[in-house]
Backbone as JSON, one array per atom type, in Angstrom:
{
  "sequence": "ISVIFIYSAMNYFVDLFTDEETGHGEAKAGLFVGLLTFFTALSIRGSRNGSLFNQFVRNRVADFAPVIAIGLGLGVAWTLIGHYGIEKVDLDFLEVSEDGVASTTLGT",
  "N": [[-4.1, 11.38, 13.35], [-4.36, 9.55, 11.27], [-5.62, 11.08, 9.35], [-3.57, 12.66, 8.43], [-2.01, 10.75, 7.09], [-3.81, 9.97, 5.08], [-4.12, 12.39, 3.72], [-1.47, 12.77, 2.84], [-1.2, 10.53, 1.17], [-3.12, 11.07, -0.81], [-2.03, 13.41, -1.92], [0.31, 12.29, -2.94], [-0.69, 10.59, -4.96], [-1.91, 12.45, -6.66], [0.34, 13.94, -7.38], [1.68, 11.98, -8.82], [0.38, 11.9, -11.28], [0.58, 14.5, -12.16], [3.22, 15.25, -12.26], [5.84, 15.9, -14.47], [8.1, 14.33, -14.86], [7.41, 11.81, -14.1], [6.59, 8.69, -15.36], [3.96, 7.17, -17.37], [3.59, 4.5, -16.75], [4.57, 4.24, -14.12], [2.8, 5.93, -12.77], [0.25, 4.74, -13.24], [0.69, 2.16, -12.16], [1.34, 2.82, -9.51], [-1.07, 4.01, -8.65], [-2.8, 1.81, -8.98], [-1.7, -0.12, -7.18], [-1.94, 1.31, -4.78], [-4.75, 1.7, -4.56], [-5.58, -0.97, -4.55], [-4.42, -1.88, -2.16], [-5.75, -0.23, -0.29], [-8.54, -0.9, -0.67], [-8.44, -3.64, -0.17], [-7.69, -3.73, 2.55], [-9.92, -2.43, 3.58], [-12.01, -4.19, 2.93], [-11.23, -6.59, 4.2], [-11.27, -5.8, 6.82], [-13.94, -5.86, 7.48], [-14.43, -8.51, 7.91], [-14.88, -9.52, 10.41], [-17.5, -9.98, 11.19], [-18.27, -11.98, 9.5], [-19.12, -15.2, 7.98], [-17.35, -17.18, 7.44], [-14.86, -19.41, 8.69], [-13.89, -19.67, 12.21], [-14.74, -17.57, 15.08], [-12.38, -16.67, 16.34], [-10.36, -16.78, 14.33], [-11.48, -15.01, 12.45], [-11.46, -12.62, 13.95], [-8.68, -12.2, 14.29], [-7.81, -11.93, 11.64], [-9.24, -9.63, 10.91], [-8.1, -7.83, 12.72], [-5.49, -7.64, 11.79], [-5.77, -6.56, 9.26], [-4.73, -4.19, 7.88], [-1.98, -4.87, 7.76], [-2.0, -7.25, 6.29], [-3.07, -6.26, 3.89], [-1.07, -4.43, 3.11], [1.05, -6.19, 2.74], [0.02, -7.68, 0.57], [-0.18, -5.61, -1.35], [2.53, -4.95, -1.61], [3.5, -7.36, -2.64], [2.14, -7.42, -5.11], [3.23, -5.14, -6.28], [5.95, -5.89, -6.56], [5.57, -8.04, -8.26], [4.59, -6.75, -10.57], [6.85, -5.23, -11.2], [8.66, -7.31, -11.68], [7.48, -8.5, -13.92], [7.09, -6.47, -15.91], [9.39, -4.97, -15.75], [11.78, -2.77, -14.2], [12.15, -0.34, -15.44], [9.75, 0.39, -16.7], [7.87, 0.23, -14.69], [8.36, 2.06, -12.32], [8.27, 2.24, -9.25], [8.02, 4.1, -6.19], [9.63, 3.36, -3.21], [9.75, 3.0, 0.39], [12.35, 4.77, 1.8], [15.03, 3.72, 3.67], [17.02, 4.87, 6.29], [20.6, 5.01, 6.96], [20.91, 4.31, 9.59], [18.99, 2.48, 10.17], [15.68, 0.93, 10.44], [14.36, 1.8, 12.76], [15.22, 4.47, 13.25], [14.17, 5.64, 10.99], [11.39, 5.37, 11.29], [10.98, 6.79, 13.62], [11.62, 9.29, 12.89], [14.05, 10.51, 13.23]],
  "CA": [[-2.91, 10.93, 12.66], [-4.71, 8.9, 10.02], [-5.95, 12.11, 8.38], [-2.3, 13.06, 7.84], [-1.64, 9.72, 6.13], [-4.73, 10.04, 3.94], [-3.75, 13.6, 2.98], [-0.19, 12.51, 2.17], [-1.44, 9.57, 0.09], [-3.83, 11.75, -1.89], [-1.04, 14.27, -2.59], [1.22, 11.42, -3.69], [-1.37, 10.13, -6.18], [-2.08, 13.61, -7.55], [1.66, 14.25, -7.91], [2.06, 10.97, -9.81], [-0.19, 12.22, -12.59], [0.87, 15.88, -12.58], [4.67, 15.42, -12.42], [6.29, 15.65, -15.84], [9.15, 13.31, -14.88], [6.83, 10.51, -13.79], [6.04, 8.03, -16.53], [2.59, 6.65, -17.24], [3.65, 3.19, -16.09], [4.71, 4.45, -12.67], [1.57, 6.53, -12.26], [-0.81, 3.73, -13.24], [1.04, 1.11, -11.21], [1.21, 3.38, -8.16], [-2.5, 4.14, -8.34], [-3.36, 0.46, -8.87], [-1.24, -0.74, -5.93], [-2.53, 2.06, -3.68], [-6.19, 1.37, -4.44], [-5.67, -2.38, -4.16], [-4.1, -1.96, -0.73], [-6.84, 0.41, 0.46], [-9.78, -1.67, -0.71], [-8.22, -4.92, 0.5], [-7.78, -3.49, 3.99], [-11.3, -2.08, 3.89], [-12.88, -5.37, 2.85], [-10.83, -7.56, 5.22], [-11.68, -5.26, 8.11], [-15.32, -6.25, 7.72], [-14.58, -9.97, 8.05], [-15.16, -9.86, 11.8], [-18.88, -10.45, 11.29], [-18.53, -12.91, 8.41], [-19.54, -16.55, 8.34], [-16.26, -18.13, 7.19], [-13.95, -19.69, 9.8], [-14.47, -19.42, 13.53], [-14.64, -16.18, 15.51], [-10.98, -16.36, 16.64], [-9.66, -16.5, 13.06], [-12.04, -13.78, 11.88], [-10.95, -11.48, 14.71], [-7.25, -11.99, 13.99], [-7.7, -11.41, 10.27], [-9.72, -8.25, 10.94], [-7.13, -7.02, 13.46], [-4.29, -7.46, 10.98], [-6.18, -6.21, 7.9], [-3.77, -3.31, 7.2], [-0.73, -5.58, 7.51], [-2.27, -8.17, 5.18], [-3.24, -5.46, 2.68], [0.24, -3.89, 2.72], [1.8, -7.33, 2.19], [-0.53, -7.96, -0.76], [0.24, -4.51, -2.22], [3.96, -5.1, -1.87], [3.64, -8.5, -3.55], [1.68, -7.02, -6.45], [4.22, -4.19, -6.82], [7.12, -6.64, -7.01], [5.16, -8.83, -9.43], [4.57, -5.83, -11.71], [8.24, -4.91, -11.54], [9.25, -8.51, -12.26], [6.9, -8.8, -15.23], [7.28, -5.4, -16.89], [10.71, -4.37, -15.62], [11.87, -1.59, -13.34], [12.11, 0.87, -16.26], [8.37, 0.75, -17.0], [7.12, 0.33, -13.44], [9.35, 2.59, -11.39], [7.55, 2.64, -8.05], [8.8, 4.63, -5.08], [9.53, 2.58, -1.98], [10.22, 3.69, 1.57], [13.8, 4.82, 1.91], [15.49, 3.49, 5.03], [18.29, 5.54, 6.52], [21.71, 4.13, 7.28], [20.79, 3.89, 10.98], [18.02, 1.39, 10.25], [14.25, 1.22, 10.39], [13.93, 2.52, 13.95], [15.42, 5.91, 13.08], [13.27, 6.1, 9.94], [10.02, 5.47, 11.8], [10.95, 7.8, 14.67], [11.83, 10.59, 12.26], [15.3, 11.11, 13.71]],
  "C": [[-3.28, 10.32, 11.32], [-5.11, 9.92, 8.95], [-4.67, 12.59, 7.68], [-1.86, 12.05, 6.79], [-2.53, 9.76, 4.89], [-4.39, 11.26, 3.08], [-2.46, 13.39, 2.2], [-0.37, 11.55, 1.0], [-2.15, 10.24, -1.09], [-2.88, 12.7, -2.64], [-0.09, 13.45, -3.43], [0.58, 10.99, -5.01], [-1.59, 11.28, -7.16], [-0.74, 13.97, -8.18], [2.12, 13.23, -8.95], [1.59, 11.37, -11.2], [0.12, 13.64, -13.06], [2.36, 16.12, -12.79], [5.09, 15.02, -13.83], [7.31, 14.52, -15.92], [8.62, 11.91, -14.6], [6.21, 9.92, -15.04], [4.64, 7.5, -16.28], [2.58, 5.31, -16.53], [3.74, 3.32, -14.58], [3.42, 5.0, -12.08], [0.44, 5.51, -12.19], [-0.55, 2.63, -12.23], [0.9, 1.6, -9.78], [-0.24, 3.52, -7.74], [-3.14, 2.77, -8.14], [-2.98, -0.18, -7.53], [-1.85, -0.01, -4.73], [-3.99, 1.74, -3.47], [-6.41, -0.08, -4.04], [-5.42, -2.54, -2.67], [-5.23, -1.39, 0.11], [-8.09, -0.45, 0.49], [-9.63, -3.06, -0.11], [-8.33, -4.75, 2.01], [-9.21, -3.18, 4.4], [-12.2, -3.31, 3.89], [-12.52, -6.42, 3.9], [-11.26, -7.09, 6.6], [-13.1, -5.7, 8.48], [-15.51, -7.74, 7.91], [-14.9, -10.41, 9.46], [-16.56, -10.44, 11.98], [-19.25, -11.44, 10.19], [-18.92, -14.28, 8.92], [-18.44, -17.59, 8.1], [-15.37, -18.23, 8.42], [-14.63, -19.43, 11.14], [-14.18, -17.97, 13.95], [-13.19, -15.76, 15.8], [-10.22, -15.98, 15.37], [-10.17, -15.21, 12.44], [-11.54, -12.54, 12.62], [-9.5, -11.18, 14.4], [-7.07, -11.42, 12.59], [-8.15, -9.95, 10.23], [-8.74, -7.33, 11.66], [-5.9, -6.7, 12.61], [-4.62, -7.12, 9.53], [-5.19, -5.25, 7.22], [-2.46, -4.01, 6.86], [-0.89, -6.54, 6.33], [-2.37, -7.4, 3.87], [-1.92, -4.89, 2.19], [1.1, -5.0, 2.13], [1.33, -7.69, 0.8], [-0.1, -6.87, -1.75], [1.71, -4.6, -2.58], [4.22, -6.26, -2.83], [3.23, -8.16, -4.96], [2.68, -6.05, -7.08], [5.45, -4.93, -7.34], [6.8, -7.53, -8.21], [5.12, -7.96, -10.68], [5.98, -5.48, -12.16], [8.91, -6.11, -12.2], [8.75, -8.8, -13.66], [7.23, -7.75, -16.28], [8.66, -4.75, -16.83], [10.67, -3.08, -14.83], [11.8, -0.3, -14.14], [10.68, 1.33, -16.52], [7.53, 0.95, -15.74], [8.1, 0.78, -12.36], [8.63, 3.14, -10.16], [8.5, 3.16, -6.99], [8.55, 3.77, -3.85], [10.07, 3.41, -0.83], [11.74, 3.62, 1.64], [14.19, 4.68, 3.38], [16.85, 4.14, 5.19], [19.37, 4.54, 6.89], [21.64, 3.6, 8.71], [19.76, 2.79, 11.19], [16.59, 1.88, 10.28], [13.8, 2.03, 11.58], [14.1, 4.02, 13.81], [14.52, 6.46, 11.98], [11.86, 6.3, 10.47], [9.89, 6.51, 12.9], [11.18, 9.21, 14.13], [13.11, 11.27, 12.73], [16.4, 10.94, 12.69]]
}
């Protein structure tokens, strides 16, 4: 399943730079937020064997590394939009259907 997500993400980043309708601000911001999220999750995942905090805290942080990284990426995206404006940083967000998040995640 994760290969599907990686493939979809790589296609998204390639499409950002090859699509004529996508501005440079959106492409650069999307790539920045995507790479920031990926490398944050990758580096936090390795905190299980670190020396900071006790083992319980390190395990919980490592377990929730993707969630922490997505939260950081979302915060950076909103900060970029707040600073530069939605016209220059027009990032695509997950579209939720009228039935709510459950129907979006189940694909129905």
